[in-house]
PDB file of N, CA and C in Angstrom:
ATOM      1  N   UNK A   1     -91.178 -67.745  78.450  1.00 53.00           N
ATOM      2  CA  UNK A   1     -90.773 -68.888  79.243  1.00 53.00           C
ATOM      3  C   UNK A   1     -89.624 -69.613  78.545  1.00 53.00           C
ATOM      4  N   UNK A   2     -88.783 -69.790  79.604  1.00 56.00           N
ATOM      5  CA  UNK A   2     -87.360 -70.446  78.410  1.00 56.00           C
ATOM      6  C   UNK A   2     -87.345 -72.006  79.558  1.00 56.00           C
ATOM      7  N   UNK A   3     -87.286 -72.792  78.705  1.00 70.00           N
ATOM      8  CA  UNK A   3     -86.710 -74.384  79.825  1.00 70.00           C
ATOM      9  C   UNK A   3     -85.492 -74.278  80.484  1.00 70.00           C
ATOM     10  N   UNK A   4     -85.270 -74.732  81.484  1.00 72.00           N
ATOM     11  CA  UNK A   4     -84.128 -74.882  82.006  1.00 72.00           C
ATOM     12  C   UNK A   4     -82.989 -75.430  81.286  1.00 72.00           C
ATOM     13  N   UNK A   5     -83.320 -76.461  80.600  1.00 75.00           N
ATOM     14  CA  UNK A   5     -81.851 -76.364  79.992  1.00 75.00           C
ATOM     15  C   UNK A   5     -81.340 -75.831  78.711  1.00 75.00           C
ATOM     16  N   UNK A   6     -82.597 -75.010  78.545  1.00 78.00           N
ATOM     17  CA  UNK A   6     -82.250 -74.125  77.558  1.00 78.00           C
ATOM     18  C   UNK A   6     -81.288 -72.820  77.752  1.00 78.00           C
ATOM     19  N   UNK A   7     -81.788 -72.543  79.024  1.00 76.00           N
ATOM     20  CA  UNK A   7     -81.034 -71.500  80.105  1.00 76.00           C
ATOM     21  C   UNK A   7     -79.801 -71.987  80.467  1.00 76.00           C
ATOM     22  N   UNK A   8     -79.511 -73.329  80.810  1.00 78.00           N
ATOM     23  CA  UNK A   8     -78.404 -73.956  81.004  1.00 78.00           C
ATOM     24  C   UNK A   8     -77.220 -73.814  79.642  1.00 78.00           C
ATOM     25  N   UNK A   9     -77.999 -74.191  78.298  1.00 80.00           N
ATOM     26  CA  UNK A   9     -77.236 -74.221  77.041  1.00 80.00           C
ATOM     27  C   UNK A   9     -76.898 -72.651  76.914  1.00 80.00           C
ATOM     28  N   UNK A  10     -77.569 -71.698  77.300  1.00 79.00           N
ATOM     29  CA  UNK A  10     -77.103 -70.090  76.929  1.00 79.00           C
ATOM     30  C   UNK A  10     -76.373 -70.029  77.736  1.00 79.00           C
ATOM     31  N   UNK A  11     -76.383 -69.947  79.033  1.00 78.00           N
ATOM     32  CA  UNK A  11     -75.164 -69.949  79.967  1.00 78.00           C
ATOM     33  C   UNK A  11     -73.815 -70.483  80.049  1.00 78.00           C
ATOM     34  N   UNK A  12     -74.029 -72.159  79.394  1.00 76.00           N
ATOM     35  CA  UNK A  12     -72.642 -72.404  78.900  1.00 76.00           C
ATOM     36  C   UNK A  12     -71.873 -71.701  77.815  1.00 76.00           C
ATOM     37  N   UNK A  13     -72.659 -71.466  76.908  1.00 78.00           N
ATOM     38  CA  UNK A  13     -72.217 -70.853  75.689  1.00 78.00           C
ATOM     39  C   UNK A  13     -71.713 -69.810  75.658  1.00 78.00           C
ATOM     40  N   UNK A  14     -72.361 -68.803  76.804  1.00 76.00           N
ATOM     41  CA  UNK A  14     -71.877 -67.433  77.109  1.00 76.00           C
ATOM     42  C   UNK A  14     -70.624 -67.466  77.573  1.00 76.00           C
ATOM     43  N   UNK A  15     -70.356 -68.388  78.692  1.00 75.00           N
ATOM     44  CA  UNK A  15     -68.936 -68.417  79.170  1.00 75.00           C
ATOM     45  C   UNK A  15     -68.071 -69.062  78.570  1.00 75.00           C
ATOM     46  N   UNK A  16     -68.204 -70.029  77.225  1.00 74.00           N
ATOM     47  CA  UNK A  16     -67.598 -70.303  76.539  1.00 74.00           C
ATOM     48  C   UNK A  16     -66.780 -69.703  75.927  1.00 74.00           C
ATOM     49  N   UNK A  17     -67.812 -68.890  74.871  1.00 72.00           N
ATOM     50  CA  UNK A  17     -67.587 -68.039  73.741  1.00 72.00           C
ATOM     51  C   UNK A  17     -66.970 -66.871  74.544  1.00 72.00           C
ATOM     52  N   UNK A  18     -67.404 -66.589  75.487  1.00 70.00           N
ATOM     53  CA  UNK A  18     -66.844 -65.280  76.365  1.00 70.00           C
ATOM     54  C   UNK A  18     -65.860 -65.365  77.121  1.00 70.00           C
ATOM     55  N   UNK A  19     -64.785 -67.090  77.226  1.00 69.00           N
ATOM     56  CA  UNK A  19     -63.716 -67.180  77.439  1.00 69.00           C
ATOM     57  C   UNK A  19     -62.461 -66.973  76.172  1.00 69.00           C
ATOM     58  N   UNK A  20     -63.311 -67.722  75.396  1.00 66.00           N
ATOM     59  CA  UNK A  20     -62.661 -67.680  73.991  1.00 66.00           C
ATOM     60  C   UNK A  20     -62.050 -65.998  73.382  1.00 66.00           C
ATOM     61  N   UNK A  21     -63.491 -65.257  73.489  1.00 65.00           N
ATOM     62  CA  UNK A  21     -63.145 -64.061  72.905  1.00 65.00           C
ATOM     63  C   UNK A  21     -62.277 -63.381  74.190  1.00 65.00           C
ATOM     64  N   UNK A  22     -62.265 -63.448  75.040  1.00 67.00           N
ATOM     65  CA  UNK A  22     -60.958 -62.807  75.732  1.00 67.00           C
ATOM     66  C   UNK A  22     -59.613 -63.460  75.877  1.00 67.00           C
ATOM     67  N   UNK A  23     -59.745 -64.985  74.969  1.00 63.00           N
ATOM     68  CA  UNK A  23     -57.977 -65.030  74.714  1.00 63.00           C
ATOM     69  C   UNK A  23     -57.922 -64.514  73.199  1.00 63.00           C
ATOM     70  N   UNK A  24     -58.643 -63.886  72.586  1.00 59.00           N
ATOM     71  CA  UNK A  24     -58.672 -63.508  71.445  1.00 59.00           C
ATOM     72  C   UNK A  24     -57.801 -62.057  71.762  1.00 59.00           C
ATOM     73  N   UNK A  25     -58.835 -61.446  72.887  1.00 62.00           N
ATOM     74  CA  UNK A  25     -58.336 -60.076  72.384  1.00 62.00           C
ATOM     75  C   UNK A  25     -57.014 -59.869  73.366  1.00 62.00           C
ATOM     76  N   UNK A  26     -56.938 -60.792  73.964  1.00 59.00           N
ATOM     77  CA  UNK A  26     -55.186 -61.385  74.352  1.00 59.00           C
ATOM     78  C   UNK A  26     -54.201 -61.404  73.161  1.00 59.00           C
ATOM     79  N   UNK A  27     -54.634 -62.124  72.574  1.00 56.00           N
ATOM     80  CA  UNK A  27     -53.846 -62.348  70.898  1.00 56.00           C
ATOM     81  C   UNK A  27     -53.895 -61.359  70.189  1.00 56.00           C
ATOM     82  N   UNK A  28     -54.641 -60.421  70.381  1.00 56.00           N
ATOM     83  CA  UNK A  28     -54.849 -59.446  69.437  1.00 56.00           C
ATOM     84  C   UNK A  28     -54.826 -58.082  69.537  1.00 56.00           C
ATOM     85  N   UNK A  29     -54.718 -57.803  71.072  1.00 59.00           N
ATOM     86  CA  UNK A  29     -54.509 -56.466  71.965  1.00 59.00           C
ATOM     87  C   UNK A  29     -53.428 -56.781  73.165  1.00 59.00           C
ATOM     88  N   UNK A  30     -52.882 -57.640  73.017  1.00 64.00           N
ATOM     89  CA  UNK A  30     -51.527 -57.543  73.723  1.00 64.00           C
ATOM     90  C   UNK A  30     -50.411 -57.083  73.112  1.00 64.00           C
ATOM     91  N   UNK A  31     -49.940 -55.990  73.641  1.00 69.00           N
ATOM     92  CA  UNK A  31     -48.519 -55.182  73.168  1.00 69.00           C
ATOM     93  C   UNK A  31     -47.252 -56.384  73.216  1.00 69.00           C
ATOM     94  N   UNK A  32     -47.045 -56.992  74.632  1.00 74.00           N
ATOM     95  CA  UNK A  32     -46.193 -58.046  74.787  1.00 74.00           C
ATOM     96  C   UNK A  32     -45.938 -59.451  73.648  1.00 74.00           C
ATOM     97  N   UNK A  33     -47.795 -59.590  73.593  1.00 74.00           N
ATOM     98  CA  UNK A  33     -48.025 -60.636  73.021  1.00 74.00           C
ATOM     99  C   UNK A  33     -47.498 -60.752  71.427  1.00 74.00           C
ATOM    100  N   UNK A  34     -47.880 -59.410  70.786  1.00 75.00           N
ATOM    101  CA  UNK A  34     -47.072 -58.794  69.576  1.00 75.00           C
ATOM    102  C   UNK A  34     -45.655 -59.235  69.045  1.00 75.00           C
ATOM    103  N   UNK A  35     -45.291 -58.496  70.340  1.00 82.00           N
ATOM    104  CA  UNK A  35     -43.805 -58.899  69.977  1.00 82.00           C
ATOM    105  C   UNK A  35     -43.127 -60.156  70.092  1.00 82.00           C
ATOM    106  N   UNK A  36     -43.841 -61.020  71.237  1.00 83.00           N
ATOM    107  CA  UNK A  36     -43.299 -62.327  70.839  1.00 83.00           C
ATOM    108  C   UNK A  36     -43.812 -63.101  69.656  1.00 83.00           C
ATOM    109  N   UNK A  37     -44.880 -62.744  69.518  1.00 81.00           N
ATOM    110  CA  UNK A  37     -45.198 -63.239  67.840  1.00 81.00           C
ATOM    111  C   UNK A  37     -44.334 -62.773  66.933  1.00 81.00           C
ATOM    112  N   UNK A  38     -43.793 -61.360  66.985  1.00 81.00           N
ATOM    113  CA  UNK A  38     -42.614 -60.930  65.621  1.00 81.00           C
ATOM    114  C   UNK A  38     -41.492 -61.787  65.855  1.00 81.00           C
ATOM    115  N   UNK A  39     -41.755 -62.224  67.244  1.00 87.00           N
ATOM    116  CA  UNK A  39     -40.101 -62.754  67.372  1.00 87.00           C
ATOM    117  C   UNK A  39     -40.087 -64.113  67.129  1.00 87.00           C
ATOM    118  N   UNK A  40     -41.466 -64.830  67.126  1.00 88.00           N
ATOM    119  CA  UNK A  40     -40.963 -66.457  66.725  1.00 88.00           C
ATOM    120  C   UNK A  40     -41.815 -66.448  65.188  1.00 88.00           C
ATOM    121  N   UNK A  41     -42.029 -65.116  64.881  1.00 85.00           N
ATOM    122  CA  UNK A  41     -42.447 -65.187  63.145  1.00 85.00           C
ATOM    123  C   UNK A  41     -41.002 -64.982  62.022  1.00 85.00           C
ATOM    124  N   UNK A  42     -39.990 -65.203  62.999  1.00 87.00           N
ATOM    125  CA  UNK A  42     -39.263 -64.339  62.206  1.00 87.00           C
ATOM    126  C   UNK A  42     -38.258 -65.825  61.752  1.00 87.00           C
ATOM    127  N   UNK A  43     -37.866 -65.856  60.456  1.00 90.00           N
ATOM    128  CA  UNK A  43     -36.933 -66.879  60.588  1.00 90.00           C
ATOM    129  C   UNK A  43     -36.006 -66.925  61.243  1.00 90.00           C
ATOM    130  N   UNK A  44     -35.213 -66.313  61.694  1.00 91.00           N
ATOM    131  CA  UNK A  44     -33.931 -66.660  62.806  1.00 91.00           C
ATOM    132  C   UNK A  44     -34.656 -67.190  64.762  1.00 91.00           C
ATOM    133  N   UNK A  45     -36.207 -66.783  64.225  1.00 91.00           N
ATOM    134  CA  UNK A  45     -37.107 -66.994  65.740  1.00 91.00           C
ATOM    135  C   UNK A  45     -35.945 -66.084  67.189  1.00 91.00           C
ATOM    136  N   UNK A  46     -35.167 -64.650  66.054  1.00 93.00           N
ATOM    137  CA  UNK A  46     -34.336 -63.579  67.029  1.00 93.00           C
ATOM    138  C   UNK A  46     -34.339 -62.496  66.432  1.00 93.00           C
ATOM    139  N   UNK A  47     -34.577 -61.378  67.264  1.00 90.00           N
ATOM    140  CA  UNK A  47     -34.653 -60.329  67.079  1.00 90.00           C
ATOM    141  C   UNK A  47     -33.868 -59.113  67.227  1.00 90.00           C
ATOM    142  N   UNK A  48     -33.621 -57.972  67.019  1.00 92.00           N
ATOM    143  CA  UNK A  48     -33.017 -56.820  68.045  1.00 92.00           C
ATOM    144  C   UNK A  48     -34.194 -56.294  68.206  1.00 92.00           C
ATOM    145  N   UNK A  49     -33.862 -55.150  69.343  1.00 88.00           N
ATOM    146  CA  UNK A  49     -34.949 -53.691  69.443  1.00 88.00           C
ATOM    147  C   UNK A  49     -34.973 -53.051  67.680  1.00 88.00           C
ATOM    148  N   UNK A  50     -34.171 -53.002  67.212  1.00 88.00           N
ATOM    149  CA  UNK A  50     -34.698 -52.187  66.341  1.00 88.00           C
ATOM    150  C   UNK A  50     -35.662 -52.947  64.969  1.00 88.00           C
ATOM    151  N   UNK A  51     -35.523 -54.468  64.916  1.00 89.00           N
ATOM    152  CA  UNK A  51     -35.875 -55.701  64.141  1.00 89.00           C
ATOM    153  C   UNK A  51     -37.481 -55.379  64.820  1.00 89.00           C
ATOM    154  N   UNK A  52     -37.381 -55.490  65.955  1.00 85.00           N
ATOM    155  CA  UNK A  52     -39.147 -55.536  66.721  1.00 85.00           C
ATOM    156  C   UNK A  52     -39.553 -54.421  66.453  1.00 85.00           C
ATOM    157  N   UNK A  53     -39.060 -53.213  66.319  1.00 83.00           N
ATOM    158  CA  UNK A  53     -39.939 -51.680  65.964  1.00 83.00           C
ATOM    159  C   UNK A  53     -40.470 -52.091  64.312  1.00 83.00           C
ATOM    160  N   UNK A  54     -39.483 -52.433  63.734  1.00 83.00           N
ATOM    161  CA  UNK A  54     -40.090 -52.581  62.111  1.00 83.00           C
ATOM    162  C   UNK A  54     -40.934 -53.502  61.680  1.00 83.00           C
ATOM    163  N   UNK A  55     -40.870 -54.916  62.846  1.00 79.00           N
ATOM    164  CA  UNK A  55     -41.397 -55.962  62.262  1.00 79.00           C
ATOM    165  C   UNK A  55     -42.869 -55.931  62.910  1.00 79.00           C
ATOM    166  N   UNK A  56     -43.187 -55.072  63.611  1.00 77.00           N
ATOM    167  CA  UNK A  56     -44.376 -55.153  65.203  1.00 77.00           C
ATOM    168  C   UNK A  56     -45.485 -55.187  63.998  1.00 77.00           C
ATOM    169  N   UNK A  57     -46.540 -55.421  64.559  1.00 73.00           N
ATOM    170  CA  UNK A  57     -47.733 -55.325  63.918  1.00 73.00           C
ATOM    171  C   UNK A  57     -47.998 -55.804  62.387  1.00 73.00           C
ATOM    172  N   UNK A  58     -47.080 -56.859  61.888  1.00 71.00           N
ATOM    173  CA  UNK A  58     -47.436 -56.936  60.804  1.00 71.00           C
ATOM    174  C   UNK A  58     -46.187 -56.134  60.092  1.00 71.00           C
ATOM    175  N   UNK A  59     -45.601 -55.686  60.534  1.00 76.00           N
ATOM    176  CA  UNK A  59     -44.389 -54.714  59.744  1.00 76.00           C
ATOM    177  C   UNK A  59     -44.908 -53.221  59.561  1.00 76.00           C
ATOM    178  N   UNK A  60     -45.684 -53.033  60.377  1.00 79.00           N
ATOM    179  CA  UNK A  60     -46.817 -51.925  60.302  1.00 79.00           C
ATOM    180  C   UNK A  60     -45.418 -50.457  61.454  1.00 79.00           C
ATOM    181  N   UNK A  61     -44.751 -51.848  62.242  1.00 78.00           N
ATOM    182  CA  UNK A  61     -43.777 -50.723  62.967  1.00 78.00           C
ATOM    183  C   UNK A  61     -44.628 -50.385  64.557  1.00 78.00           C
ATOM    184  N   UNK A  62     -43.615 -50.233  65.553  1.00 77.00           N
ATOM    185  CA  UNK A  62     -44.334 -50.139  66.952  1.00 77.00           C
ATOM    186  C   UNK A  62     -45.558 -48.872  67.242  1.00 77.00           C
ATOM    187  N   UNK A  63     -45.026 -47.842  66.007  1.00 78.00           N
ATOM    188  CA  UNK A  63     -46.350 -46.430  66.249  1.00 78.00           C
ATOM    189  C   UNK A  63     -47.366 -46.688  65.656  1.00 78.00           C
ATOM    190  N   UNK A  64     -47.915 -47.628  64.817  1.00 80.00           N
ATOM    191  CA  UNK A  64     -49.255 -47.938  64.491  1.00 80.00           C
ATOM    192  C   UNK A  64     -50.199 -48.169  65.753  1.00 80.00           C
ATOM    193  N   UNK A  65     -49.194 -48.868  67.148  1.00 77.00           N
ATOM    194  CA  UNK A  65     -50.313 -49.648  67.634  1.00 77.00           C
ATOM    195  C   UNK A  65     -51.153 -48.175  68.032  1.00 77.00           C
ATOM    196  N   UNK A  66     -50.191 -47.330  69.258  1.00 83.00           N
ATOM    197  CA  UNK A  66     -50.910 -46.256  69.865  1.00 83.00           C
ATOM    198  C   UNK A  66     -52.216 -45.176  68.381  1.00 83.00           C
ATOM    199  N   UNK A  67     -51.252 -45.644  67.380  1.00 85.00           N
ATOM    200  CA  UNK A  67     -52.120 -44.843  66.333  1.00 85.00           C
ATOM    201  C   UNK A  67     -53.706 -45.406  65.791  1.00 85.00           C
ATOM    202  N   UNK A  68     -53.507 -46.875  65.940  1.00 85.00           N
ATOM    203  CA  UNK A  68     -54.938 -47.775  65.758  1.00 85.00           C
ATOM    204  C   UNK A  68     -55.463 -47.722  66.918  1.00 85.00           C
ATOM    205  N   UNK A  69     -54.876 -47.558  68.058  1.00 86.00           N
ATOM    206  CA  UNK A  69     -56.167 -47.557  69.464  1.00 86.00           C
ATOM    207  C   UNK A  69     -57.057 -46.177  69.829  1.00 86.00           C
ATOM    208  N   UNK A  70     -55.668 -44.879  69.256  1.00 91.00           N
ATOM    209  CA  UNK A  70     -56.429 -43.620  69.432  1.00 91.00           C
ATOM    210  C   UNK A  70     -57.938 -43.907  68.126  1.00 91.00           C
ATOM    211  N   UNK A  71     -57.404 -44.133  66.855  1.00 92.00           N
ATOM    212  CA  UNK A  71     -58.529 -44.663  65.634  1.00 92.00           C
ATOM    213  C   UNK A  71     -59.582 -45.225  66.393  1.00 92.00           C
ATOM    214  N   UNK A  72     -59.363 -45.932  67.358  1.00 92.00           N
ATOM    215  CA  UNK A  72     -60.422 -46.551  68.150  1.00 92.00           C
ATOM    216  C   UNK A  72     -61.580 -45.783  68.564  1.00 92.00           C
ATOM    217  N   UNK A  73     -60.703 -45.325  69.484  1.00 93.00           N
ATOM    218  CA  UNK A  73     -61.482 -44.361  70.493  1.00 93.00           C
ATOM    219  C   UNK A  73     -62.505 -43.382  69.913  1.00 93.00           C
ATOM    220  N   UNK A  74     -61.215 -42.607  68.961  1.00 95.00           N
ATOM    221  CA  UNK A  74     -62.438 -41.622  67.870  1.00 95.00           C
ATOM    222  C   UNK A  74     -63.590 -42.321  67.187  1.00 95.00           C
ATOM    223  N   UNK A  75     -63.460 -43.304  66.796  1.00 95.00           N
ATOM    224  CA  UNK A  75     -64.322 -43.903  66.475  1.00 95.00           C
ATOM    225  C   UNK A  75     -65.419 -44.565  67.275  1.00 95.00           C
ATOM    226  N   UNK A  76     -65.300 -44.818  68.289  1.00 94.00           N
ATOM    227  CA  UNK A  76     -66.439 -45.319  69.701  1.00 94.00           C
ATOM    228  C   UNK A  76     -66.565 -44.249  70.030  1.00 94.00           C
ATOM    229  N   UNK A  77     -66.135 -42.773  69.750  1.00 95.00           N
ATOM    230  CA  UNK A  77     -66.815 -41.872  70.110  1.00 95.00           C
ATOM    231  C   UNK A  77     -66.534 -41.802  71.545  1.00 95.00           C
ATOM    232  N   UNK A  78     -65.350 -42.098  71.860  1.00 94.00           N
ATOM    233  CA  UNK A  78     -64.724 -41.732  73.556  1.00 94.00           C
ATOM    234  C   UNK A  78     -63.786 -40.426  73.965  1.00 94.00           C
ATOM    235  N   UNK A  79     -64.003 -39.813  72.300  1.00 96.00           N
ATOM    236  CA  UNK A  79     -63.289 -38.551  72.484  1.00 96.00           C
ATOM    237  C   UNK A  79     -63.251 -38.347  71.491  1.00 96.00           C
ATOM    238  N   UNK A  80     -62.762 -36.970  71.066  1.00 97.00           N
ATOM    239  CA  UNK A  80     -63.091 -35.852  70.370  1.00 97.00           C
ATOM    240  C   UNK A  80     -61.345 -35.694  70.115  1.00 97.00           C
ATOM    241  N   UNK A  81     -60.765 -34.780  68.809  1.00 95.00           N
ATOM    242  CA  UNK A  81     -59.541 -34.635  68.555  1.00 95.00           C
ATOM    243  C   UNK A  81     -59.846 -32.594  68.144  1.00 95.00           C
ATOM    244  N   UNK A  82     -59.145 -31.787  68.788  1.00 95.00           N
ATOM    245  CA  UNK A  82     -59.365 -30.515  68.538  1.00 95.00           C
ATOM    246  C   UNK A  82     -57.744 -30.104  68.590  1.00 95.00           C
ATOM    247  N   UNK A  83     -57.468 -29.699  67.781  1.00 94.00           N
ATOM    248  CA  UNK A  83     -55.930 -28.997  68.174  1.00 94.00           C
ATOM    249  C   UNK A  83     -54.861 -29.933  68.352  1.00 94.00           C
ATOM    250  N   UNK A  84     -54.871 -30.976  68.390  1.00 91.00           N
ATOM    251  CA  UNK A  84     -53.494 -31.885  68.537  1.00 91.00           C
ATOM    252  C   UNK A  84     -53.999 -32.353  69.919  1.00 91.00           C
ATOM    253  N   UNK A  85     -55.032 -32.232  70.740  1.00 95.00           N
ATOM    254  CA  UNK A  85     -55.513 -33.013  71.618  1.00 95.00           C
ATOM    255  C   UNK A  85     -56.879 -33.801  71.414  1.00 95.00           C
ATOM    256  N   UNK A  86     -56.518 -34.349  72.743  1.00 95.00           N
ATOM    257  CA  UNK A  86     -57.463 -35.810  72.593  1.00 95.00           C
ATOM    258  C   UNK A  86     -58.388 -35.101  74.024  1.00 95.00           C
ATOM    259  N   UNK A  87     -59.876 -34.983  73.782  1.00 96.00           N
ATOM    260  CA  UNK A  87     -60.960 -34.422  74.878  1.00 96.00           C
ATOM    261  C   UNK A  87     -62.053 -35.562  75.153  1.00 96.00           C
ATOM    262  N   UNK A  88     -62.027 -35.609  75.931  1.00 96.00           N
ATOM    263  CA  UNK A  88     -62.771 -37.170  76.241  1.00 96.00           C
ATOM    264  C   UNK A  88     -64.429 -36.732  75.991  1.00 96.00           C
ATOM    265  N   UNK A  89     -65.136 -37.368  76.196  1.00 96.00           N
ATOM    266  CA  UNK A  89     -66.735 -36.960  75.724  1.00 96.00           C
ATOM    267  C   UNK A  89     -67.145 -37.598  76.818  1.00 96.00           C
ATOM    268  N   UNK A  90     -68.769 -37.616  77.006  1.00 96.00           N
ATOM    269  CA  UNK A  90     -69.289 -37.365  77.974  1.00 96.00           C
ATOM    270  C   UNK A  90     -69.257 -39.404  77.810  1.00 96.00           C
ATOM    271  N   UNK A  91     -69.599 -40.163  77.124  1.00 95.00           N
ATOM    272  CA  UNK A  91     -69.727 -41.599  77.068  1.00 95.00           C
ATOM    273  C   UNK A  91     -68.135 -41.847  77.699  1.00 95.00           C
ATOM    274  N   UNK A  92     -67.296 -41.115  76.712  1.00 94.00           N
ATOM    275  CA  UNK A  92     -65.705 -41.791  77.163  1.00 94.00           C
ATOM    276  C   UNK A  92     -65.584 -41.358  78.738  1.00 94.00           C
ATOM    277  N   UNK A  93     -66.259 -40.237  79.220  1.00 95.00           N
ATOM    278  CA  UNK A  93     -65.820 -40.259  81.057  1.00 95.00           C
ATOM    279  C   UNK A  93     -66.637 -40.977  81.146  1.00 95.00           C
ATOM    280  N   UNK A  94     -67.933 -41.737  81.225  1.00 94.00           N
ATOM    281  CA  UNK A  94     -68.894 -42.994  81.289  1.00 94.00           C
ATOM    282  C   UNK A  94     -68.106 -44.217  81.252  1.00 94.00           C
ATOM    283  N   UNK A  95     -67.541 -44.634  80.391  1.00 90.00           N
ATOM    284  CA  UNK A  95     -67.008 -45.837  80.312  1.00 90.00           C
ATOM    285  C   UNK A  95     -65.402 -45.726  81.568  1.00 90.00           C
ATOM    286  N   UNK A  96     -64.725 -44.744  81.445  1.00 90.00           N
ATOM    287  CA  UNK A  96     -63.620 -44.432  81.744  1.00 90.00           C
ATOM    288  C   UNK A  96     -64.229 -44.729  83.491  1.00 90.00           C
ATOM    289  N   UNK A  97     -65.011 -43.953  83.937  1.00 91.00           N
ATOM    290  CA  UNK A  97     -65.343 -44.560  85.218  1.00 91.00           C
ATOM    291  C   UNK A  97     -65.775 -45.554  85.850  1.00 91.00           C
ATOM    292  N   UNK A  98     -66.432 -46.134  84.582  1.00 88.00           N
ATOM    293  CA  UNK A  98     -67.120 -47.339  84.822  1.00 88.00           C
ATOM    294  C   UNK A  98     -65.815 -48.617  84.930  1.00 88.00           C
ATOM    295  N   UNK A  99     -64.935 -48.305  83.969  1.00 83.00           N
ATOM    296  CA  UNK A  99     -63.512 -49.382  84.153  1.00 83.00           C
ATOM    297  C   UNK A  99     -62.928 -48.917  85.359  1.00 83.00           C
ATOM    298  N   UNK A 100     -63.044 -47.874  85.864  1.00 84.00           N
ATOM    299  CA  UNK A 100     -62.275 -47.204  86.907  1.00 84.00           C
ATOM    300  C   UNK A 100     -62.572 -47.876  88.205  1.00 84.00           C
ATOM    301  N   UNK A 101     -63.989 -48.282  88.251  1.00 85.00           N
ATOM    302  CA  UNK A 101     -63.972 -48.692  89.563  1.00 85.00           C
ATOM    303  C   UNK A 101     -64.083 -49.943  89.240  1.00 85.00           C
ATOM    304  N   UNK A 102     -64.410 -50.634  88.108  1.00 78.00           N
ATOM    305  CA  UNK A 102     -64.023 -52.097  88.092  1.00 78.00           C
ATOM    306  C   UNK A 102     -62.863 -52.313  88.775  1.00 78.00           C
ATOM    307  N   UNK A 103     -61.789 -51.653  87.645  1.00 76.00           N
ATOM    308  CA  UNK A 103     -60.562 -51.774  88.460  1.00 76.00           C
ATOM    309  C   UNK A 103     -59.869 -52.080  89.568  1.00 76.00           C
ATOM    310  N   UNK A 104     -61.034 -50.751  90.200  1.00 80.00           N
ATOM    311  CA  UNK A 104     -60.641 -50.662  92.059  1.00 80.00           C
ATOM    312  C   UNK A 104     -61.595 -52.063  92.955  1.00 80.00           C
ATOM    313  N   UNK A 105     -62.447 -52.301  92.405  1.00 78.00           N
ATOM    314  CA  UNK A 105     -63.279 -53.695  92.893  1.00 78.00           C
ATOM    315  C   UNK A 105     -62.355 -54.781  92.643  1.00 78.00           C
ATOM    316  N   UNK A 106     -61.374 -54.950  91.477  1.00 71.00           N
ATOM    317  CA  UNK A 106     -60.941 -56.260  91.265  1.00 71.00           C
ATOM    318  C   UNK A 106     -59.341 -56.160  91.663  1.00 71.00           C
ATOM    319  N   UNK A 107     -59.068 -54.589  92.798  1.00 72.00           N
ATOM    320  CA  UNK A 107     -57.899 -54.285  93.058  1.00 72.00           C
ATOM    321  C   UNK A 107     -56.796 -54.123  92.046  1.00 72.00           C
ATOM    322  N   UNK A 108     -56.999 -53.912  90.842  1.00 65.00           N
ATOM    323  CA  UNK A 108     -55.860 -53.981  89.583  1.00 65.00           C
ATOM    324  C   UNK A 108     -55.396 -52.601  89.924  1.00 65.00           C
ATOM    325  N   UNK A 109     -53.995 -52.349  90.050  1.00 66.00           N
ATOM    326  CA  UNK A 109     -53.163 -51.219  90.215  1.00 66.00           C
ATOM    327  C   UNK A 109     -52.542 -50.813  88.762  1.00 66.00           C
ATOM    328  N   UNK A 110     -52.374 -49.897  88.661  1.00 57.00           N
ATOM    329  CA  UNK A 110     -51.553 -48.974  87.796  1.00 57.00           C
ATOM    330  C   UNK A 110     -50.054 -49.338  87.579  1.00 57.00           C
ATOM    331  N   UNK A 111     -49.661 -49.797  89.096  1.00 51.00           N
ATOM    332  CA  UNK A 111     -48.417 -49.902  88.702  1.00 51.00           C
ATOM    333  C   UNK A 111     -47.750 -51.390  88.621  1.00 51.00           C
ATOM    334  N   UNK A 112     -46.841 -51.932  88.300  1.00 48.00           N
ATOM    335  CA  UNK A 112     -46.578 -53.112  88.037  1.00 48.00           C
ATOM    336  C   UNK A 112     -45.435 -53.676  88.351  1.00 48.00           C
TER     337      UNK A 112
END
């Protein structure tokens, strides 16, 4: 038995904390967001294309990101690496469909 406004206090908290952590991973998994951070981290707060490839991520350079998200994946176990390819596993088509029709429920397109 939980009190009502105990139920009330988890519920706020959930959408709190669960607004919070998705401007987090805004800040922290946005490709866009990246680069305008290199660009007002930088003392001149200006960049070129080739200033943003070196400076992206920490100075880590723009191929880390795709290289830390595949790290991801292998690691959540959403695929498998055999031969220079990437084979999805039976959880990664699980999740992969499961965003798939989120997607199509919340109408988000592919293209932009």
């Amino acid at each position: 038995y939980v009190p009502a406004g105990g139920f009330g206090l988890f519920v706020h908290a959930a959408l709190f904390f669960g607004g919070w952590w998705q401007v987090y991973n805004l800040a922290d998994r946005g490709c866009a967001l990246h680069i305008v951070l290199a660009i007002c981290e930088s003392p001149e707060r200006a960049l070129s294309a080739p200033e943003i490839e070196t400076r992206y991520g920490a100075g880590r350079g723009l191929h880390w990101m795709p290289d830390k998200r595949i790290d991801e994946i292998l690691d959540h176990g959403l695929a498998t690496l055999h031969d220079g390819l990437l084979h999805a596993t039976p959880k990664g088509a699980r999740v992969a469909h499961l965003f798939g029709l989120l997607r199509a429920v919340l109408r988000l397109d592919d293209t932009e």
